[in-house]
Amino acid sequence: MPPFAGSQPVGLSKPDSNIVSIDVGGQVFQTTKQTLTSAGPKSFFSRIAESSGIYTPFIDRDPELFSLLLSLLRTGNLPSKAKAFDLHDLIIESKFYGIETLLINSLSSPSQLEPFNLQKSLLLPLNGRDSPSALAATTCGALHVAHGSKITSFDWSLRRKATVLTYFTAVDSLLALSPALVAAGANDFSGLQILDLGSGRVRETLNWENVTKSGSTVQAIGASPENMFVSFESSRRNSNSIMVYDLHTLAPVTEIGHNEIFGADIDSAIPATKLQWIESCNLLMASGSHSGPSGVSGNIRLWDVRSGSVVWEISEKVDCFADVAVCDGLSAIFKVGVNSGEASYVDLRNLNEESAWVCLGDKRKAMNNNGKKEGFGCKIETQGNQVFCTKGGDVELWSEVLMGSGNSGRIFKKNLMGRMRDMGGAKITNLAFGGSTMFLTRKDQQCVEVWQSSSKEF
């Protein structure tokens, strides 16, 4: 059977012509075979191109929606008039024609992020009384939210929501493996669980045991294109390790950073609480901090996973980090100081034993260890070539200003994000990016804020 409901004679069109005529809901469209086949070999459009001849295929669908999707095939983007239509209707049509992936790329690709045009556009409500403890987003913009013992998932359009109950009292670490699969762990519950959000079942549980065979809790999760990294700490807090698993089979690959703690060896006692893969260097960034009577101290290590060795390390005592993030595009590691609340960076291209942080904000605060902890709980993340740092209820956006070749230093400029009515509010507790969207949560609020550029709103 041909992929259309009926056909009519073409008239003057030639069977061997590159021009294809299509009758959609009584309206005739003309395009080329190349445009139709660009949708992919298994798409509805490709089958129309292959079957075109002396008859015009008739498709009993909405012609206005078809014209939008045809423009998507031609240019890779939806036309501006698409804003007049409901996104749900576009999704249904894209699925019928087999080009939902093209629609996702058009609306949710990370390359579509417009950092200077982001504004609060939507609130995603969560069931129950628990505030979000962790966010995990996919590259297409799907979002998973941990709140209490539950994980709520939103599809890439943020229109469909599903909630599953986990075995955890509270989920502290969350990693999106796919739109329907997550890795989840807790600081007070042994093991890393791989959860199928479609069925609500635990697909697999990964455990790490130290020499005393005690249980272990999850402190952080990260991933590269090939591997998943998990920071474990023994339930007795006398050992920790970073395990490397094959991302596709979940089979253990290797173990790095195994520490058995004896006496008052504080540095070894600090487990990694953030893991991030640095694609350009093929290194794993692992950071962890500890709060004690003398203040907050911590360390940041760059691991060569293949050799299991540390290639660079920095200890933090004066203005230890509240959070750390790596930006491949800017070739830099960024932190927000727990005492100062100021953002700083160290250049990945010039790492050595004498490498020091360069403060982007008030340098006097960064050097003054007054113990005020103005940056406690602040978050820092990077997306593209932009750095996003939370301060209380606001988000600062740091961008590098490119200077001439004669200038040896790097200059970053700060911008406050959003419209005036978007500014302020309760303290930001989580920050994540998925596709072209920024997600954030606030203290004691049972919802997720969605920030998008005004040009992408439907």
Short mmCIF file of N, CA and C in Angstrom, two decimals, residues 87-245:
data_model
loop_
_atom_site.label_atom_id
_atom_site.label_comp_id
_atom_site.label_asym_id
_atom_site.label_seq_id
_atom_site.Cartn_x
_atom_site.Cartn_y
_atom_site.Cartn_z
N LEU A 87 1.90 23.57 20.16
CA LEU A 87 3.04 22.67 20.00
C LEU A 87 2.60 21.21 20.00
N HIS A 88 1.58 20.89 20.78
CA HIS A 88 1.10 19.51 20.84
C HIS A 88 0.63 19.03 19.47
N ASP A 89 -0.04 19.91 18.72
CA ASP A 89 -0.51 19.55 17.38
C ASP A 89 0.68 19.29 16.44
N LEU A 90 1.73 20.11 16.57
CA LEU A 90 2.92 19.91 15.76
C LEU A 90 3.61 18.59 16.08
N ILE A 91 3.63 18.24 17.36
CA ILE A 91 4.26 16.98 17.76
C ILE A 91 3.51 15.80 17.17
N ILE A 92 2.18 15.83 17.23
CA ILE A 92 1.37 14.74 16.68
C ILE A 92 1.63 14.59 15.18
N GLU A 93 1.67 15.71 14.45
CA GLU A 93 1.91 15.65 13.01
C GLU A 93 3.32 15.16 12.70
N SER A 94 4.30 15.62 13.49
CA SER A 94 5.69 15.20 13.24
C SER A 94 5.85 13.70 13.45
N LYS A 95 5.13 13.15 14.42
CA LYS A 95 5.17 11.70 14.64
C LYS A 95 4.52 10.95 13.48
N PHE A 96 3.43 11.49 12.97
CA PHE A 96 2.75 10.84 11.82
C PHE A 96 3.68 10.77 10.62
N TYR A 97 4.41 11.85 10.37
CA TYR A 97 5.31 11.89 9.21
C TYR A 97 6.70 11.30 9.51
N GLY A 98 6.94 10.93 10.77
CA GLY A 98 8.22 10.31 11.12
C GLY A 98 9.38 11.26 11.22
N ILE A 99 9.11 12.53 11.58
CA ILE A 99 10.20 13.52 11.66
C ILE A 99 10.22 14.22 13.03
N GLU A 100 9.81 13.52 14.08
CA GLU A 100 9.82 14.14 15.41
C GLU A 100 11.24 14.54 15.82
N THR A 101 12.23 13.74 15.43
CA THR A 101 13.62 14.06 15.77
C THR A 101 14.03 15.40 15.16
N LEU A 102 13.61 15.65 13.93
CA LEU A 102 13.91 16.94 13.29
C LEU A 102 13.24 18.09 14.03
N LEU A 103 12.02 17.86 14.50
CA LEU A 103 11.31 18.89 15.25
C LEU A 103 12.01 19.18 16.58
N ILE A 104 12.46 18.11 17.25
CA ILE A 104 13.18 18.27 18.51
C ILE A 104 14.46 19.08 18.29
N ASN A 105 15.21 18.72 17.25
CA ASN A 105 16.46 19.44 16.96
C ASN A 105 16.22 20.91 16.64
N SER A 106 15.09 21.18 16.02
CA SER A 106 14.77 22.55 15.67
C SER A 106 14.43 23.40 16.89
N LEU A 107 13.76 22.78 17.88
CA LEU A 107 13.26 23.54 19.02
C LEU A 107 14.10 23.39 20.28
N SER A 108 14.82 22.26 20.40
CA SER A 108 15.47 21.97 21.68
C SER A 108 16.96 21.68 21.57
N SER A 109 17.56 21.90 20.45
CA SER A 109 18.99 21.64 20.33
C SER A 109 19.79 22.61 21.21
N PRO A 110 20.87 22.13 21.87
CA PRO A 110 21.70 23.04 22.67
C PRO A 110 22.23 24.23 21.87
N SER A 111 22.40 24.05 20.57
CA SER A 111 22.90 25.15 19.74
C SER A 111 21.88 26.29 19.62
N GLN A 112 20.61 26.00 20.00
CA GLN A 112 19.57 27.01 19.94
C GLN A 112 19.51 27.87 21.20
N LEU A 113 20.34 27.57 22.19
CA LEU A 113 20.33 28.35 23.43
C LEU A 113 20.73 29.80 23.16
N GLU A 114 19.92 30.74 23.63
CA GLU A 114 20.21 32.16 23.51
C GLU A 114 20.37 32.72 24.92
N PRO A 115 21.56 32.66 25.49
CA PRO A 115 21.75 33.00 26.91
C PRO A 115 21.33 34.41 27.29
N PHE A 116 21.52 35.38 26.40
CA PHE A 116 21.19 36.76 26.74
C PHE A 116 19.70 37.05 26.56
N ASN A 117 18.96 36.05 26.06
CA ASN A 117 17.53 36.24 25.80
C ASN A 117 16.68 35.31 26.65
N LEU A 118 17.30 34.65 27.64
CA LEU A 118 16.55 33.72 28.49
C LEU A 118 15.64 34.48 29.44
N GLN A 119 14.43 33.99 29.60
CA GLN A 119 13.49 34.56 30.55
C GLN A 119 12.56 33.47 31.08
N LYS A 120 12.06 33.69 32.28
CA LYS A 120 11.18 32.69 32.90
C LYS A 120 9.89 32.58 32.09
N SER A 121 9.61 31.37 31.62
CA SER A 121 8.47 31.21 30.73
C SER A 121 7.42 30.23 31.25
N LEU A 122 7.79 29.40 32.24
CA LEU A 122 6.88 28.32 32.63
C LEU A 122 7.25 27.80 34.00
N LEU A 123 6.27 27.32 34.76
CA LEU A 123 6.47 26.62 36.01
C LEU A 123 5.96 25.20 35.87
N LEU A 124 6.80 24.22 36.24
CA LEU A 124 6.41 22.82 36.19
C LEU A 124 6.06 22.38 37.61
N PRO A 125 4.79 22.17 37.92
CA PRO A 125 4.41 21.79 39.29
C PRO A 125 4.76 20.32 39.58
N LEU A 126 5.07 20.04 40.84
CA LEU A 126 5.41 18.69 41.27
C LEU A 126 4.39 18.22 42.30
N ASN A 127 4.13 16.92 42.30
CA ASN A 127 3.18 16.36 43.26
C ASN A 127 3.85 16.19 44.62
N GLY A 128 3.08 16.39 45.68
CA GLY A 128 3.60 16.18 47.03
C GLY A 128 4.15 17.45 47.65
N ARG A 129 4.72 17.27 48.85
CA ARG A 129 5.20 18.41 49.63
C ARG A 129 6.71 18.59 49.57
N ASP A 130 7.41 17.66 48.96
CA ASP A 130 8.87 17.70 48.96
C ASP A 130 9.40 18.65 47.89
N SER A 131 10.42 19.43 48.27
CA SER A 131 11.09 20.30 47.31
C SER A 131 12.10 19.51 46.49
N PRO A 132 12.42 19.93 45.29
CA PRO A 132 13.38 19.19 44.45
C PRO A 132 14.76 19.13 45.09
N SER A 133 15.38 17.94 45.01
CA SER A 133 16.72 17.75 45.55
C SER A 133 17.76 17.59 44.45
N ALA A 134 17.33 17.22 43.24
CA ALA A 134 18.27 17.04 42.13
C ALA A 134 17.53 17.16 40.80
N LEU A 135 18.24 17.68 39.80
CA LEU A 135 17.72 17.79 38.44
C LEU A 135 18.65 17.06 37.49
N ALA A 136 18.08 16.44 36.47
CA ALA A 136 18.87 15.82 35.40
C ALA A 136 18.13 16.03 34.09
N ALA A 137 18.80 16.65 33.13
CA ALA A 137 18.19 16.96 31.84
C ALA A 137 18.94 16.26 30.72
N THR A 138 18.25 15.96 29.64
CA THR A 138 18.86 15.35 28.46
C THR A 138 19.18 16.44 27.44
N THR A 139 19.98 16.08 26.44
CA THR A 139 20.36 17.05 25.41
C THR A 139 19.17 17.52 24.58
N CYS A 140 18.09 16.72 24.57
CA CYS A 140 16.92 17.13 23.79
C CYS A 140 15.94 17.97 24.62
N GLY A 141 16.23 18.15 25.91
CA GLY A 141 15.38 19.00 26.73
C GLY A 141 14.42 18.26 27.63
N ALA A 142 14.44 16.92 27.63
CA ALA A 142 13.63 16.18 28.60
C ALA A 142 14.21 16.38 29.99
N LEU A 143 13.36 16.34 31.02
CA LEU A 143 13.80 16.68 32.37
C LEU A 143 13.34 15.64 33.37
N HIS A 144 14.25 15.26 34.30
CA HIS A 144 13.92 14.39 35.42
C HIS A 144 14.16 15.18 36.71
N VAL A 145 13.22 15.11 37.63
CA VAL A 145 13.29 15.87 38.88
C VAL A 145 13.13 14.93 40.06
N ALA A 146 14.12 14.93 40.96
CA ALA A 146 14.01 14.14 42.19
C ALA A 146 13.44 15.04 43.29
N HIS A 147 12.37 14.57 43.93
CA HIS A 147 11.78 15.31 45.05
C HIS A 147 11.28 14.28 46.06
N GLY A 148 11.92 14.30 47.22
CA GLY A 148 11.62 13.29 48.20
C GLY A 148 12.00 11.91 47.68
N SER A 149 11.13 10.95 47.81
CA SER A 149 11.39 9.59 47.32
C SER A 149 10.91 9.39 45.89
N LYS A 150 10.47 10.46 45.24
CA LYS A 150 9.89 10.37 43.90
C LYS A 150 10.78 10.98 42.84
N ILE A 151 10.61 10.51 41.62
CA ILE A 151 11.25 11.12 40.44
C ILE A 151 10.14 11.42 39.44
N THR A 152 10.02 12.68 39.08
CA THR A 152 9.03 13.10 38.08
C THR A 152 9.75 13.45 36.79
N SER A 153 9.24 12.94 35.68
CA SER A 153 9.86 13.15 34.37
C SER A 153 8.93 13.93 33.45
N PHE A 154 9.53 14.84 32.69
CA PHE A 154 8.81 15.60 31.69
C PHE A 154 9.45 15.31 30.33
N ASP A 155 8.64 15.14 29.30
CA ASP A 155 9.19 14.90 27.97
C ASP A 155 9.80 16.20 27.43
N TRP A 156 10.42 16.12 26.24
CA TRP A 156 11.16 17.27 25.71
C TRP A 156 10.27 18.49 25.49
N SER A 157 8.97 18.26 25.25
CA SER A 157 8.06 19.39 25.04
C SER A 157 7.55 19.96 26.37
N LEU A 158 7.86 19.28 27.48
CA LEU A 158 7.45 19.66 28.83
C LEU A 158 5.94 19.63 28.98
N ARG A 159 5.26 18.88 28.11
CA ARG A 159 3.81 18.77 28.16
C ARG A 159 3.36 17.49 28.88
N ARG A 160 4.14 16.41 28.78
CA ARG A 160 3.76 15.14 29.38
C ARG A 160 4.59 14.89 30.64
N LYS A 161 3.91 14.45 31.71
CA LYS A 161 4.56 14.26 33.00
C LYS A 161 4.23 12.88 33.54
N ALA A 162 5.23 12.24 34.16
CA ALA A 162 5.02 10.95 34.80
C ALA A 162 5.87 10.90 36.06
N THR A 163 5.35 10.29 37.12
CA THR A 163 6.05 10.21 38.41
C THR A 163 6.17 8.77 38.85
N VAL A 164 7.37 8.39 39.33
CA VAL A 164 7.58 7.05 39.87
C VAL A 164 8.10 7.17 41.30
N LEU A 165 7.83 6.15 42.10
CA LEU A 165 8.28 6.09 43.48
C LEU A 165 9.52 5.22 43.56
N THR A 166 10.55 5.69 44.28
CA THR A 166 11.80 4.94 44.40
C THR A 166 11.91 4.34 45.81
N TYR A 167 12.95 3.54 46.02
CA TYR A 167 13.21 2.95 47.32
C TYR A 167 13.91 3.94 48.26
N PHE A 168 14.39 5.05 47.73
CA PHE A 168 15.15 6.01 48.52
C PHE A 168 14.23 6.87 49.38
N THR A 169 14.74 7.27 50.54
CA THR A 169 14.03 8.27 51.33
C THR A 169 14.09 9.62 50.63
N ALA A 170 15.27 9.92 50.09
CA ALA A 170 15.46 11.13 49.29
C ALA A 170 16.56 10.85 48.27
N VAL A 171 16.38 11.30 47.05
CA VAL A 171 17.37 11.12 45.99
C VAL A 171 18.31 12.32 45.98
N ASP A 172 19.62 12.07 46.12
CA ASP A 172 20.59 13.16 46.16
C ASP A 172 21.38 13.32 44.87
N SER A 173 21.55 12.22 44.11
CA SER A 173 22.30 12.25 42.85
C SER A 173 21.45 11.65 41.75
N LEU A 174 21.45 12.32 40.60
CA LEU A 174 20.59 11.90 39.48
C LEU A 174 21.31 12.16 38.17
N LEU A 175 21.31 11.16 37.29
CA LEU A 175 21.92 11.29 35.96
C LEU A 175 20.97 10.74 34.92
N ALA A 176 20.67 11.53 33.90
CA ALA A 176 19.80 11.08 32.82
C ALA A 176 20.60 10.25 31.83
N LEU A 177 20.26 8.98 31.72
CA LEU A 177 20.90 8.10 30.74
C LEU A 177 20.15 8.15 29.41
N SER A 178 18.86 8.41 29.46
CA SER A 178 18.01 8.56 28.27
C SER A 178 16.72 9.21 28.75
N PRO A 179 15.80 9.55 27.83
CA PRO A 179 14.54 10.14 28.28
C PRO A 179 13.73 9.24 29.21
N ALA A 180 14.00 7.92 29.20
CA ALA A 180 13.23 7.00 30.03
C ALA A 180 14.08 6.22 31.03
N LEU A 181 15.36 6.56 31.15
CA LEU A 181 16.26 5.79 32.01
C LEU A 181 17.15 6.75 32.80
N VAL A 182 17.24 6.55 34.14
CA VAL A 182 18.09 7.40 34.96
C VAL A 182 18.91 6.54 35.92
N ALA A 183 20.04 7.10 36.35
CA ALA A 183 20.82 6.53 37.43
C ALA A 183 20.57 7.40 38.65
N ALA A 184 20.24 6.77 39.79
CA ALA A 184 19.88 7.53 40.99
C ALA A 184 20.58 6.95 42.20
N GLY A 185 20.98 7.85 43.10
CA GLY A 185 21.65 7.42 44.33
C GLY A 185 21.31 8.37 45.47
N ALA A 186 21.62 7.92 46.69
CA ALA A 186 21.33 8.72 47.88
C ALA A 186 22.50 8.66 48.84
N ASN A 187 22.61 9.69 49.68
CA ASN A 187 23.69 9.75 50.66
C ASN A 187 23.46 8.84 51.85
N ASP A 188 22.22 8.34 52.00
CA ASP A 188 21.90 7.51 53.17
C ASP A 188 21.30 6.16 52.79
N PHE A 189 21.48 5.75 51.54
CA PHE A 189 20.93 4.47 51.08
C PHE A 189 21.95 3.80 50.18
N SER A 190 22.25 2.54 50.45
CA SER A 190 23.33 1.85 49.75
C SER A 190 22.97 1.53 48.30
N GLY A 191 23.95 1.74 47.40
CA GLY A 191 23.82 1.32 46.02
C GLY A 191 23.35 2.38 45.06
N LEU A 192 23.74 2.22 43.80
CA LEU A 192 23.27 3.07 42.70
C LEU A 192 22.22 2.29 41.93
N GLN A 193 21.06 2.88 41.72
CA GLN A 193 19.97 2.20 41.04
C GLN A 193 19.78 2.76 39.63
N ILE A 194 19.63 1.85 38.68
CA ILE A 194 19.28 2.21 37.30
C ILE A 194 17.78 2.02 37.17
N LEU A 195 17.06 3.11 37.00
CA LEU A 195 15.60 3.08 37.03
C LEU A 195 15.00 3.25 35.64
N ASP A 196 14.09 2.34 35.29
CA ASP A 196 13.30 2.46 34.07
C ASP A 196 12.06 3.26 34.43
N LEU A 197 12.01 4.50 33.99
CA LEU A 197 10.92 5.39 34.38
C LEU A 197 9.61 5.05 33.67
N GLY A 198 9.72 4.31 32.57
CA GLY A 198 8.50 3.90 31.89
C GLY A 198 7.71 2.88 32.69
N SER A 199 8.42 1.91 33.27
CA SER A 199 7.76 0.86 34.05
C SER A 199 7.82 1.11 35.54
N GLY A 200 8.70 2.04 35.98
CA GLY A 200 8.88 2.30 37.39
C GLY A 200 9.69 1.25 38.12
N ARG A 201 10.39 0.39 37.38
CA ARG A 201 11.14 -0.70 37.98
C ARG A 201 12.63 -0.39 38.03
N VAL A 202 13.30 -1.04 38.99
CA VAL A 202 14.75 -0.96 39.08
C VAL A 202 15.34 -1.98 38.11
N ARG A 203 16.02 -1.47 37.09
CA ARG A 203 16.59 -2.38 36.10
C ARG A 203 17.84 -3.07 36.64
N GLU A 204 18.63 -2.33 37.42
CA GLU A 204 19.86 -2.89 37.96
C GLU A 204 20.34 -2.05 39.14
N THR A 205 21.02 -2.70 40.09
CA THR A 205 21.63 -1.99 41.22
C THR A 205 23.13 -2.24 41.21
N LEU A 206 23.91 -1.16 41.26
CA LEU A 206 25.36 -1.26 41.25
C LEU A 206 25.89 -0.93 42.64
N ASN A 207 26.75 -1.79 43.16
CA ASN A 207 27.30 -1.61 44.50
C ASN A 207 28.82 -1.61 44.46
N TRP A 208 29.41 -0.97 45.47
CA TRP A 208 30.85 -1.00 45.68
C TRP A 208 31.11 -1.39 47.11
N GLU A 209 32.09 -2.27 47.32
CA GLU A 209 32.43 -2.71 48.67
C GLU A 209 33.89 -2.42 48.96
N ASN A 210 34.18 -1.96 50.18
CA ASN A 210 35.57 -1.76 50.57
C ASN A 210 36.11 -3.04 51.21
N VAL A 211 37.27 -2.95 51.83
CA VAL A 211 37.91 -4.15 52.37
C VAL A 211 37.12 -4.77 53.51
N THR A 212 36.27 -3.98 54.17
CA THR A 212 35.46 -4.52 55.26
C THR A 212 34.11 -5.03 54.78
N LYS A 213 33.87 -4.96 53.47
CA LYS A 213 32.63 -5.46 52.86
C LYS A 213 31.38 -4.72 53.36
N SER A 214 31.55 -3.48 53.78
CA SER A 214 30.40 -2.70 54.23
C SER A 214 29.70 -2.07 53.03
N GLY A 215 28.46 -1.65 53.22
CA GLY A 215 27.71 -1.03 52.14
C GLY A 215 28.29 0.32 51.76
N SER A 216 27.79 0.88 50.66
CA SER A 216 28.33 2.16 50.19
C SER A 216 27.22 3.02 49.64
N THR A 217 27.33 4.31 49.88
CA THR A 217 26.34 5.26 49.40
C THR A 217 26.92 6.06 48.23
N VAL A 218 26.04 6.64 47.42
CA VAL A 218 26.45 7.38 46.23
C VAL A 218 26.58 8.86 46.56
N GLN A 219 27.73 9.44 46.21
CA GLN A 219 28.00 10.85 46.46
C GLN A 219 27.90 11.71 45.20
N ALA A 220 28.13 11.10 44.04
CA ALA A 220 28.07 11.85 42.77
C ALA A 220 28.02 10.88 41.61
N ILE A 221 27.45 11.34 40.48
CA ILE A 221 27.39 10.55 39.25
C ILE A 221 27.77 11.46 38.09
N GLY A 222 28.55 10.93 37.15
CA GLY A 222 28.91 11.67 35.94
C GLY A 222 29.00 10.71 34.77
N ALA A 223 29.22 11.24 33.59
CA ALA A 223 29.28 10.38 32.41
C ALA A 223 30.10 11.01 31.30
N SER A 224 30.71 10.14 30.50
CA SER A 224 31.33 10.51 29.23
C SER A 224 30.55 9.79 28.14
N PRO A 225 30.87 9.98 26.87
CA PRO A 225 30.13 9.25 25.83
C PRO A 225 30.22 7.73 25.96
N GLU A 226 31.28 7.23 26.61
CA GLU A 226 31.47 5.78 26.73
C GLU A 226 31.24 5.24 28.13
N ASN A 227 31.49 6.04 29.16
CA ASN A 227 31.50 5.53 30.53
C ASN A 227 30.60 6.32 31.47
N MET A 228 30.22 5.65 32.56
CA MET A 228 29.54 6.30 33.66
C MET A 228 30.46 6.25 34.88
N PHE A 229 30.56 7.36 35.60
CA PHE A 229 31.43 7.45 36.77
C PHE A 229 30.57 7.63 38.02
N VAL A 230 30.89 6.87 39.06
CA VAL A 230 30.11 6.92 40.29
C VAL A 230 31.07 7.07 41.47
N SER A 231 30.84 8.07 42.30
CA SER A 231 31.62 8.28 43.53
C SER A 231 30.89 7.60 44.68
N PHE A 232 31.54 6.61 45.28
CA PHE A 232 30.97 5.88 46.40
C PHE A 232 31.70 6.23 47.69
N GLU A 233 30.98 6.19 48.80
CA GLU A 233 31.58 6.29 50.12
C GLU A 233 31.01 5.18 50.99
N SER A 234 31.88 4.50 51.73
CA SER A 234 31.41 3.40 52.58
C SER A 234 30.45 3.94 53.64
N SER A 235 29.53 3.09 54.07
CA SER A 235 28.53 3.52 55.04
C SER A 235 29.16 3.94 56.36
N ARG A 236 30.37 3.42 56.64
CA ARG A 236 31.08 3.82 57.86
C ARG A 236 31.95 5.06 57.63
N ARG A 237 31.97 5.54 56.41
CA ARG A 237 32.73 6.74 56.02
C ARG A 237 34.23 6.59 56.29
N ASN A 238 34.72 5.38 56.15
CA ASN A 238 36.15 5.15 56.33
C ASN A 238 36.86 4.78 55.03
N SER A 239 36.15 4.90 53.90
CA SER A 239 36.76 4.65 52.60
C SER A 239 35.87 5.23 51.51
N ASN A 240 36.46 5.51 50.36
CA ASN A 240 35.70 6.01 49.22
C ASN A 240 36.41 5.64 47.93
N SER A 241 35.70 5.74 46.84
CA SER A 241 36.26 5.33 45.55
C SER A 241 35.43 5.91 44.42
N ILE A 242 36.04 5.98 43.24
CA ILE A 242 35.31 6.33 42.02
C ILE A 242 35.33 5.10 41.11
N MET A 243 34.15 4.57 40.83
CA MET A 243 34.02 3.41 39.94
C MET A 243 33.67 3.88 38.53
N VAL A 244 34.25 3.18 37.55
CA VAL A 244 33.99 3.47 36.14
C VAL A 244 33.23 2.29 35.54
N TYR A 245 32.08 2.57 34.94
CA TYR A 245 31.25 1.53 34.31
C TYR A 245 31.08 1.84 32.83
#
